[in-house]
Structure formats: C-alpha cells, structure tokens
Short mmCIF file of C-alpha atoms in Angstrom, two decimals:
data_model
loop_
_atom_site.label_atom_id
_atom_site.label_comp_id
_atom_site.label_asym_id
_atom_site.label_seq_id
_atom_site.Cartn_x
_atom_site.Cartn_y
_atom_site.Cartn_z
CA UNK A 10 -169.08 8.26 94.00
CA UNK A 11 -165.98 6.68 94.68
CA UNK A 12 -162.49 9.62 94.66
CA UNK A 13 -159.17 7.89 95.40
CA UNK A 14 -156.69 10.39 96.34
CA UNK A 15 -152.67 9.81 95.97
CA UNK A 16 -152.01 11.08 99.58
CA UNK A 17 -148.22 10.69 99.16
CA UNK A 18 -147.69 14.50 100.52
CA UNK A 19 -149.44 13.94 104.02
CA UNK A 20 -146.56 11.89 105.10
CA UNK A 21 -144.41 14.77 104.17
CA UNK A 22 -145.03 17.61 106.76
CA UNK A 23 -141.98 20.45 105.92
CA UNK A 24 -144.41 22.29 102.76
CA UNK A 25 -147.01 23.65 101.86
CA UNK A 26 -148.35 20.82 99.63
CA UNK A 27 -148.76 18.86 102.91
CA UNK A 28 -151.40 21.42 104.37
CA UNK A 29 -152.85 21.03 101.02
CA UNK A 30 -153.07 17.56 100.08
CA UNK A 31 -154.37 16.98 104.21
CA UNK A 32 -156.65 19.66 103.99
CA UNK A 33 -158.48 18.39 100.95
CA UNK A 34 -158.83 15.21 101.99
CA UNK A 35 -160.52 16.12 105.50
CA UNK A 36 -162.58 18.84 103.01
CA UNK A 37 -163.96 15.66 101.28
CA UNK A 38 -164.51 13.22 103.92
CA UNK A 39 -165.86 15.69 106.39
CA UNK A 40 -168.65 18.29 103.96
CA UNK A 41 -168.97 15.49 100.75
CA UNK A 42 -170.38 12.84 102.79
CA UNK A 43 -171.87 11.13 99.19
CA UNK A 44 -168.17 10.27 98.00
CA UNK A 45 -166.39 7.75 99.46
CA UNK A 46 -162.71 8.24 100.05
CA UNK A 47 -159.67 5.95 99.52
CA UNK A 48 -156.46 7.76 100.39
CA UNK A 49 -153.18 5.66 98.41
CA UNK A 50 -150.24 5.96 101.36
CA UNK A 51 -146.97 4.59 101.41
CA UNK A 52 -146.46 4.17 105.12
CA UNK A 53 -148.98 5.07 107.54
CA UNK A 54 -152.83 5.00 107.39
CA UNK A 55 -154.94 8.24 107.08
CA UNK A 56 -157.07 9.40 110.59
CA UNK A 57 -160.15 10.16 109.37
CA UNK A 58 -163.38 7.81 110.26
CA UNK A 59 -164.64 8.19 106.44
CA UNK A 60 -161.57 7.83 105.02
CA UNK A 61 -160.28 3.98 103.60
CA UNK A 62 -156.75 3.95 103.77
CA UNK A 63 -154.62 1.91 101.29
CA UNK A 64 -150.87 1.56 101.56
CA UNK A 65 -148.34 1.21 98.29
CA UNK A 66 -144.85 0.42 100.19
CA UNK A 67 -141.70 2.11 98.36
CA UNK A 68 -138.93 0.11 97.96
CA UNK A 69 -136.52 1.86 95.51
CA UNK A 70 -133.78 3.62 96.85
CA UNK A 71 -134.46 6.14 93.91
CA UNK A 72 -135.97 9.66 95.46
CA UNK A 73 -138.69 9.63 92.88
CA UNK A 74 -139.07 6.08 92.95
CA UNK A 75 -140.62 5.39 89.38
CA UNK A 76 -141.67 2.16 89.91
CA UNK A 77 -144.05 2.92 92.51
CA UNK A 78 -145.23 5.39 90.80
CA UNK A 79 -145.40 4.21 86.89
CA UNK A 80 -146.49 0.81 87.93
CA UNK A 81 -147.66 -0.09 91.83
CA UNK A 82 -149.94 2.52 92.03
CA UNK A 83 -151.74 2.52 89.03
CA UNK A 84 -152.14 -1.08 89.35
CA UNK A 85 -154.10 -0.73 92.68
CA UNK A 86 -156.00 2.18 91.15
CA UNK A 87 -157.19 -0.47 88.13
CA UNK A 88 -157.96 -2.63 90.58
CA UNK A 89 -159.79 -0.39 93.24
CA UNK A 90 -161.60 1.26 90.26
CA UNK A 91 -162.53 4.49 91.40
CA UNK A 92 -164.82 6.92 89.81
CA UNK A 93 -161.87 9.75 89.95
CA UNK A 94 -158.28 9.30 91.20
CA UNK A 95 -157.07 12.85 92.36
CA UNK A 96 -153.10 13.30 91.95
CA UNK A 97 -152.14 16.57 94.73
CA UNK A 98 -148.45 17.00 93.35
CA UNK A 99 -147.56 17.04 89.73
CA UNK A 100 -147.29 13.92 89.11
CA UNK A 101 -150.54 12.11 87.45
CA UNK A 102 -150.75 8.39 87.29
CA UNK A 103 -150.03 6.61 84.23
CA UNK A 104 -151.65 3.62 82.47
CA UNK A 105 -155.06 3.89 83.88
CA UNK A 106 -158.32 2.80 82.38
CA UNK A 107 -159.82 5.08 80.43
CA UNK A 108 -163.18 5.06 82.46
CA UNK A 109 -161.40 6.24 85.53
CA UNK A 110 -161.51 10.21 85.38
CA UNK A 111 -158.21 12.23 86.61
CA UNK A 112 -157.65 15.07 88.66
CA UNK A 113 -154.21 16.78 88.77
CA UNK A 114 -153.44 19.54 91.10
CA UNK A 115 -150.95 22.08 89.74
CA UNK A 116 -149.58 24.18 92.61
CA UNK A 117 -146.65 26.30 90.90
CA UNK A 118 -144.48 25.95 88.06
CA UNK A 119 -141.50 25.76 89.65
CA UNK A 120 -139.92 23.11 88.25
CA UNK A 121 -140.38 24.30 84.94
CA UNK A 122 -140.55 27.96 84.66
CA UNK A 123 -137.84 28.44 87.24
CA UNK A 124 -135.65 25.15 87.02
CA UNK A 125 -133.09 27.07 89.28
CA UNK A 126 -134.82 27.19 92.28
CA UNK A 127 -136.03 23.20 92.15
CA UNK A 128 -134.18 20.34 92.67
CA UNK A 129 -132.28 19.00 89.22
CA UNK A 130 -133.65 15.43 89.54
CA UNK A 131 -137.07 16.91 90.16
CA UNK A 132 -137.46 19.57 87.22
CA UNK A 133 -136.35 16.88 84.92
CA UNK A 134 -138.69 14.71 85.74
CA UNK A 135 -141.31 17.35 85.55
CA UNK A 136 -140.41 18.33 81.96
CA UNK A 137 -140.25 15.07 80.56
CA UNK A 138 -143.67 13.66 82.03
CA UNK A 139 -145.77 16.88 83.00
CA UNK A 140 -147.01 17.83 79.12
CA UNK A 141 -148.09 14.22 78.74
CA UNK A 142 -149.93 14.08 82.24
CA UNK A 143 -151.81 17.41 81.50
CA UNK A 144 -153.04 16.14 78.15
CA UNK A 145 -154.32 12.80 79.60
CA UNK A 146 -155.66 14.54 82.80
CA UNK A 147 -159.85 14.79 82.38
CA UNK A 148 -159.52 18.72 84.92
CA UNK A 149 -156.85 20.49 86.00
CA UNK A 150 -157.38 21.96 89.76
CA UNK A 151 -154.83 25.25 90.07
CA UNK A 152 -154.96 27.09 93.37
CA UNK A 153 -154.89 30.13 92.37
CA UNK A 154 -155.79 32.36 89.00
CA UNK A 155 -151.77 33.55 89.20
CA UNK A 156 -150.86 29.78 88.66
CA UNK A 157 -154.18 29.02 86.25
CA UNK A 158 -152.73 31.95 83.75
CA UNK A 159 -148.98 30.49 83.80
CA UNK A 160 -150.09 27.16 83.21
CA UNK A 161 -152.18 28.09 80.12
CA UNK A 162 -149.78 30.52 78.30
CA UNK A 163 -146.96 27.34 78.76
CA UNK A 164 -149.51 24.69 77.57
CA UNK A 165 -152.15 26.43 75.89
CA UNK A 166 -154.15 22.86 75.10
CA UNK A 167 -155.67 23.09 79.19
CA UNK A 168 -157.25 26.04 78.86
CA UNK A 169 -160.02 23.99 78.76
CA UNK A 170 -160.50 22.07 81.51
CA UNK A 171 -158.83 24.28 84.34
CA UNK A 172 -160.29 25.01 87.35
CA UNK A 173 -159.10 27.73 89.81
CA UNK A 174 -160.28 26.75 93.56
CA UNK A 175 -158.70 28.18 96.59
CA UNK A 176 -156.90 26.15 99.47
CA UNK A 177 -158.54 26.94 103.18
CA UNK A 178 -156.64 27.31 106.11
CA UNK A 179 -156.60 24.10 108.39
CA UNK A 180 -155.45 26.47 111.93
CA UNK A 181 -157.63 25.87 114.60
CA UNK A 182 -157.98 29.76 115.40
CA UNK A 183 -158.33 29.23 119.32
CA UNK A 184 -154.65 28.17 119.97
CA UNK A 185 -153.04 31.71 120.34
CA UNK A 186 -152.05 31.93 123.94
CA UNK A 187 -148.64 32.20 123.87
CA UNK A 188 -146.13 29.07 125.32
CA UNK A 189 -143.26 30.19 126.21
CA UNK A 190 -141.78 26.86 126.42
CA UNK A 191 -142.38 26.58 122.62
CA UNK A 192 -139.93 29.25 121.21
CA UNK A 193 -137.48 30.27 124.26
CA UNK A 194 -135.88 33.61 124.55
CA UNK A 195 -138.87 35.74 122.82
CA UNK A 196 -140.90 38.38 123.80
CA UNK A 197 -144.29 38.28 122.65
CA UNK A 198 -144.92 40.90 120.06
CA UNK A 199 -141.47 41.83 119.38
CA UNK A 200 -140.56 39.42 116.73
CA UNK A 201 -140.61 39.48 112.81
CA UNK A 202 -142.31 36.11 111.00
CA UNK A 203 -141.12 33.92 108.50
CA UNK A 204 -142.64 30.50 107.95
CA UNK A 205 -141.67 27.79 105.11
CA UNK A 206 -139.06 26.01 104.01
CA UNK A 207 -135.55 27.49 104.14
CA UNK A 208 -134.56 27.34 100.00
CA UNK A 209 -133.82 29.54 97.67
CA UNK A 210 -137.01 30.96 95.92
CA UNK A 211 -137.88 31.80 99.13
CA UNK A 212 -135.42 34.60 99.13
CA UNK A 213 -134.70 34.71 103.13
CA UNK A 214 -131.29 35.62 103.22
CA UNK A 215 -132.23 38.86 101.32
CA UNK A 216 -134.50 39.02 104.75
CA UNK A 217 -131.90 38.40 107.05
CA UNK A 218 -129.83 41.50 105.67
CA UNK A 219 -133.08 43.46 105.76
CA UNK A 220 -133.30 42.40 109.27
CA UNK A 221 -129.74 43.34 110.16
CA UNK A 222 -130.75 46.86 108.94
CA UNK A 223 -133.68 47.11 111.18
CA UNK A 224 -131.41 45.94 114.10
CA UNK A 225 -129.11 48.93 113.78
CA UNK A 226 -131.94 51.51 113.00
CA UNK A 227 -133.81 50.21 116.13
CA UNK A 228 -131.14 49.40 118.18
CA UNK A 229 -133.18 47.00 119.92
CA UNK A 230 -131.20 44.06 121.76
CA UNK A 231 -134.96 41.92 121.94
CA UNK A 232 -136.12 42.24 118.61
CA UNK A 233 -135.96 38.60 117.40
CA UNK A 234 -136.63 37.20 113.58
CA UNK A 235 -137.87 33.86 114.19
CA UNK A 236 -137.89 31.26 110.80
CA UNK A 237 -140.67 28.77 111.38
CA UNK A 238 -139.87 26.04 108.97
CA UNK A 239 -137.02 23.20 108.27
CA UNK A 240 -133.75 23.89 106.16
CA UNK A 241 -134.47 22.51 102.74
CA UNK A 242 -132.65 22.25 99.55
CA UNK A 243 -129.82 24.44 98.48
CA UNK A 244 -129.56 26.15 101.58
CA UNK A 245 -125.34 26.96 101.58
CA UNK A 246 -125.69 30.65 101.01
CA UNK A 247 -128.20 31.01 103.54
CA UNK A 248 -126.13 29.17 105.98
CA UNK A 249 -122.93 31.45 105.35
CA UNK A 250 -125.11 34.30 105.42
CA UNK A 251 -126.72 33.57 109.00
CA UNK A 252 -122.75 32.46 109.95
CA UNK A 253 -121.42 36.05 109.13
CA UNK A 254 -124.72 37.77 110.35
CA UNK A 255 -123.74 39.88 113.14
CA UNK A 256 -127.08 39.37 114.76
CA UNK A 257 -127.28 35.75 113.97
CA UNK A 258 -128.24 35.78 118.21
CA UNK A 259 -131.42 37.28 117.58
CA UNK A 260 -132.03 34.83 114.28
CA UNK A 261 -134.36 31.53 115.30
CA UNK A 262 -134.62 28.49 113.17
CA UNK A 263 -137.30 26.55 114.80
CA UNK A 264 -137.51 23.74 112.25
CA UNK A 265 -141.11 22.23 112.27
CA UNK A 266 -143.83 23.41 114.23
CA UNK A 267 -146.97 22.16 115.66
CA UNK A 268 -150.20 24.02 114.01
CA UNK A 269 -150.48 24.92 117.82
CA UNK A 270 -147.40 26.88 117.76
CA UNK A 271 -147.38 28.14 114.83
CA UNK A 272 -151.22 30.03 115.18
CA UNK A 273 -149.20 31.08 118.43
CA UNK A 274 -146.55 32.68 116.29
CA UNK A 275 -148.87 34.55 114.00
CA UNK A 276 -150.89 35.90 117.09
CA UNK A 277 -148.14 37.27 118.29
CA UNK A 278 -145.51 38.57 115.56
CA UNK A 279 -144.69 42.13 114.71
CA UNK A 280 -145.70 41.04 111.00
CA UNK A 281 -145.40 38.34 108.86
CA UNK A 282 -142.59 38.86 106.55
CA UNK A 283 -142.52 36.45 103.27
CA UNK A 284 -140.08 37.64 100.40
CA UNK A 285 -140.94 35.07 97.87
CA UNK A 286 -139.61 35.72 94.09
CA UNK A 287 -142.10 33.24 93.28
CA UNK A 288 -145.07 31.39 94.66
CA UNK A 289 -148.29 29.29 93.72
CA UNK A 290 -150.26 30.51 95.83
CA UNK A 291 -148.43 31.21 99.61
CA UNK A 292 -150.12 29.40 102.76
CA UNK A 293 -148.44 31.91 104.87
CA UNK A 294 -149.84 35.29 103.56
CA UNK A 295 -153.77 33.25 103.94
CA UNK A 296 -153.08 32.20 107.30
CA UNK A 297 -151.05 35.24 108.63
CA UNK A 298 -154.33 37.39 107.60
CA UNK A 299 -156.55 35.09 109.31
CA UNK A 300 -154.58 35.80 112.74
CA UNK A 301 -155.11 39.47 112.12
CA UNK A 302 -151.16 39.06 111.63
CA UNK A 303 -150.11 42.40 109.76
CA UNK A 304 -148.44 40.99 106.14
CA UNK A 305 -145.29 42.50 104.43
CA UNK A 306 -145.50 40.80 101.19
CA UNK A 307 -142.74 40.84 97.98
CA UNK A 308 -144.37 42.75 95.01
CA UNK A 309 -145.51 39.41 92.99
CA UNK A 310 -148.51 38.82 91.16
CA UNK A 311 -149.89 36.15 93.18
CA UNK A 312 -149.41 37.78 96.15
CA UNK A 313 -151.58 40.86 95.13
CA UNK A 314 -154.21 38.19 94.19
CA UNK A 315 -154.04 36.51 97.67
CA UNK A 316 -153.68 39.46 99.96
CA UNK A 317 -155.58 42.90 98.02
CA UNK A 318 -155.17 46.16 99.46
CA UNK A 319 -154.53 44.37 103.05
CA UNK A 320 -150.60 43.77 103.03
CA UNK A 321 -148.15 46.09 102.95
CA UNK A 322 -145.29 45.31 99.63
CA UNK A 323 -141.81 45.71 98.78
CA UNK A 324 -139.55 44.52 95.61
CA UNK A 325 -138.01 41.43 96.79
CA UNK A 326 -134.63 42.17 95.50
CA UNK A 327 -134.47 45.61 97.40
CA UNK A 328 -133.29 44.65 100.89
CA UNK A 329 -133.69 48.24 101.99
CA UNK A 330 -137.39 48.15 100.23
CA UNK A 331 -137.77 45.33 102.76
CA UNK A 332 -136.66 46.91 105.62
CA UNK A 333 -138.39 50.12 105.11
CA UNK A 334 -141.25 48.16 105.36
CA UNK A 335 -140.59 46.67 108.19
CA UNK A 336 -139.42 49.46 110.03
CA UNK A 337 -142.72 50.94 109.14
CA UNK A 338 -144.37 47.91 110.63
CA UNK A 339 -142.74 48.75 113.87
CA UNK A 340 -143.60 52.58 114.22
CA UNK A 341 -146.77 52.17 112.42
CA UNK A 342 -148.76 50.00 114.22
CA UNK A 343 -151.54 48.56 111.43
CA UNK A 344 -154.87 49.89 112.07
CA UNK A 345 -157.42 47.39 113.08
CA UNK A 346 -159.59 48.24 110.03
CA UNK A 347 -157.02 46.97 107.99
CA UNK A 348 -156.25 43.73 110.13
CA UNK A 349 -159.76 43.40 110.21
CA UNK A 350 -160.30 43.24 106.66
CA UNK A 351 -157.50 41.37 105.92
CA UNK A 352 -159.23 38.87 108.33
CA UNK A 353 -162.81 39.23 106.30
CA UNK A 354 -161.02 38.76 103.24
CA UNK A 355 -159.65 35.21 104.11
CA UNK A 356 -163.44 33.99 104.66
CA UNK A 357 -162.53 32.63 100.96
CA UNK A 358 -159.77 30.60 101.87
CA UNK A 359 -162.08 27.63 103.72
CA UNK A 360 -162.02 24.01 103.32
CA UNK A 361 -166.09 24.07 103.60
CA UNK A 362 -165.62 26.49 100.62
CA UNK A 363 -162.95 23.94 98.40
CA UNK A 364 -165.26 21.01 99.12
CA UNK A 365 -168.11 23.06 97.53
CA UNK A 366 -166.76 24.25 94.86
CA UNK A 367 -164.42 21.02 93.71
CA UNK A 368 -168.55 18.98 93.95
CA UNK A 369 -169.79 21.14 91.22
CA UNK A 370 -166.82 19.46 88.85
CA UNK A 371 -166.85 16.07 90.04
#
C-alpha cells in the first residue's frame, strides 16, 4: 500500500500539529513497514530512510496560498496515485480521483466553533471549504473522543466514518538532566510550566495574574514561571499584561525549545500549569504526565478525558481557582502514587499504539 501524506506542518515547528503530523509519519514508516510512504513538502525533504520525499514549492505571497493547495498538490497526488493521501491539518485536497481514498485529521474546532480565538483569514477559510472536505473525505481521524463528539453534533453526516485514535508522545524520556545553560537564572524544581504557543485560547495572561498571587503568598524571590513556546497570534494583551506585571523578572519566554530541553523542563518543574479554555486534545498535559510532571489542568472536557483522576483542576476564568491550585502544588508535594499513575496512564498515548490502530482502517 502506497499512503501519501501532506507533511506541510513538519516544516512548521511552534504547535502542536507539528509533533503530530511528524509523529505520524515516523509511526508509519518505522511499525507499518508494508506501506510505503511519500511525504508532499514544500521546502525541505523528510529524514526518514523509508520515507520518499516530494517537494510542492509555494510561490504565492498569499498565507494560505490556494493555488498550491487547490491545484499543485492535487495534481502531483493524480499523478503519484497513491492508495490513500492523508491531509494532518484541516485542509483536504480537492479534485482528486475518485479511486484515491482520503484521510483528514481534525484536531479542534477552533476555527469554527470559536472563530475568536483563530486567525480571521484562517476561520474563513475553514467555514467555506471544511463541510465540503468532510463530505468528500472516505475517514475522518479525530484525536480525541472530546473533538470526535464536537465534530459530529456540528456535521452530523460523519458520524459515520470517524475514527478516534490518540497522538503518542515523540520525547525521548532519557534527556532529563538538567542544562543549565539552556534556561539561565532557574533553579531546578522551583519553577511553574507552561508550554505552547503564546495566543489567546490559551488563556496565559489569566496565569500570569495567578502567578503574581502566588509570588506575594510565597514571598519567594526564586520562584520562576517559565513559558516554553513562541509568541503567536493576537498576543497584545498578553504583552501589556507581562509589561505591567510586577514580577515580569521572574516571567521567562523561552521561545522554541529543543525536545531535549523541553523533557528537561518537565523533569524538573513544580507542575505543569496549562489554562486552556479550549483544546483538541493538549500535547502538554500527555507529555507532562509521562515525566511524572504533576498537572494543574483548566476544568474542560477534554482535559478530564486526557488526564483522569491524575491532574489536579481549576475553572480557567478564576485566577484565584488557579492559584489555589498552585499554591497547593507547592505545599503539597504530589504523592508518587499519583505521579505514578499519571505516568501508567500515558502508556496510551504511543506512536507504536497510533500506527496500530490507524492499520486496522487503512
């Protein structure tokens, strides 16, 4: 069998769909050894031995750039004729031939459900095209049963051919000792955790005022909150916030970060802290958990789903919900039968496991 995957999001490395759309294509090449793999770049070739790399150049100054994707690429799909193309963000291809099945992965509904936390350009785009693309797709690959309900109550006609199958974590689990040449001025386990992308559904400066109250209660001159991730779209009000934040000292952006670091980061953090008002699915929480890295979670479905009984949860619009919590996190040191079973409870989230499971629907 012949899967061409639309690896457009491996050349992007600030989200989550990256670590996705890399993930499954290592999952593929390195535990489906049967299917051959084509992965459809625009730039740079794939490392991977099994993998065939193809590149589609962009040359529209457009963001989206339609052409490539309405016409280039489904004219090298015709032409490579796979037995499935897989599509990783939203975005099906168009105008293929009909003996060519389709995958499309939905991660969230974003773009749709909550057009105020996406980018303008982007949610239109969604709205317009997405309905069409979901009809024509043959499955529907959701990444968790949180997203797999939303997408069927707002287009009941794929209740039929969804497919709920669970990321895996791509950290290499032996790269904890801590560098301190990677995040200067911090003290090993006396630091609060935030990694993604700095944007608004992702609710940080709520955190940074919870984190200002922890600061005072504590009175702690140390205790750092370090934000692992790069500034992303609509990011004013967090800016102002962080300007005005009378511990802004203690505040670390770090921008991108090596998978090396970052494993370092978990190993060593007070707790994760991810306030999300809304999520697909949340790399984070996984991979926190898998670092026996105690997990303060917002109160949203998907996050129950992900983490169980093993996190600890606050409403993500109560910043003194949030700090409570994470005061608690510092005088309440998580018992290792909870870290431990948060740990056991990520043997789910495997690539050896997604590779499995996405065979039985091929």
């Amino acid at each position: 069998m012949h899967v061409a995957i639309i690896a457009d999001p491996v050349e992007n490395q600030s989200a989550g769909i990256y670590r996705y759309t890399e993930g499954m294509i290592r999952a593929i090449a390195d535990f489906l050894p049967e299917i051959q793999v084509t992965a459809i770049m625009r730039r740079k070739s794939f490392e991977h031995p099994r993998v065939t790399s193809v590149l589609v150049p962009g040359f529209s100054p457009l963001k989206n750039d339609p052409y490539r994707k309405i016409i280039s690429i489904p004219r090298l799909i015709n032409r490579l004729h796979p037995d499935v193309v897989i599509e990783p963000a939203h975005f099906g291809p168009l105008n293929l031939k009909r003996d060519i099945r389709r995958i499309t992965v939905i991660h969230d509904l974003v773009p749709i459900l909550f057009p105020r936390f996406a980018d303008t350009t982007s949610s239109l785009i969604q709205r317009i095209f997405l309905p069409g693309i979901l009809r024509k797709t043959d499955i529907i690959l959701t990444n968790s049963h949180f997203t797999n309900k939303s997408l069927t109550e707002k287009y009941p006609y794929c209740a039929g051919k969804t497919h709920t199958i669970y990321p895996g974590i791509s950290l290499n689990q032996s790269e904890t000792e801590w560098d301190f040449q990677s995040v200067s001025g911090v003290t090993p386990g006396n630091y609060f955790l935030h990694v993604g992308t700095i944007e608004p559904r992702k609710n940080i400066y709520r955190l940074l005022h919870a984190f200002e109250k922890v600061k005072k209660q504590t009175g702690n001159s140390a205790l750092k909150l370090i934000l692992a991730g790069n500034t992303g779209w609509k990011s004013g009000h967090f800016t102002t916030v962080l300007k005005k934040h009378p511990y802004n000292d203690s505040i670390i952006i770090t921008g991108h970060v090596s998978d090396q670091t970052l494993a370092m980061l978990y190993s060593h953090a007070i707790a994760l802290v991810f306030p999300s008002l809304y999520e697909g699915f949340g790399f984070p929480c996984a991979e926190a958990m898998r670092y026996r890295c105690p997990v303060l979670l917002s109160d949203i479905t998907v996050f129950r789903e992900i983490a169980g009984n093993n996190a600890g949860f606050f409403h993500p619009e109560n910043e003194n919900e949030m700090a409570d919590a994470m005061m608690n996190s510092l005088q309440n040191n998580p018992s290792a039968f909870i870290t431990e079973n948060a740990f056991f409870a990520t043997s789910k989230y495997t690539w050896e496991h997604f590779a499995r499971s996405l065979s039985e629907i091929l």
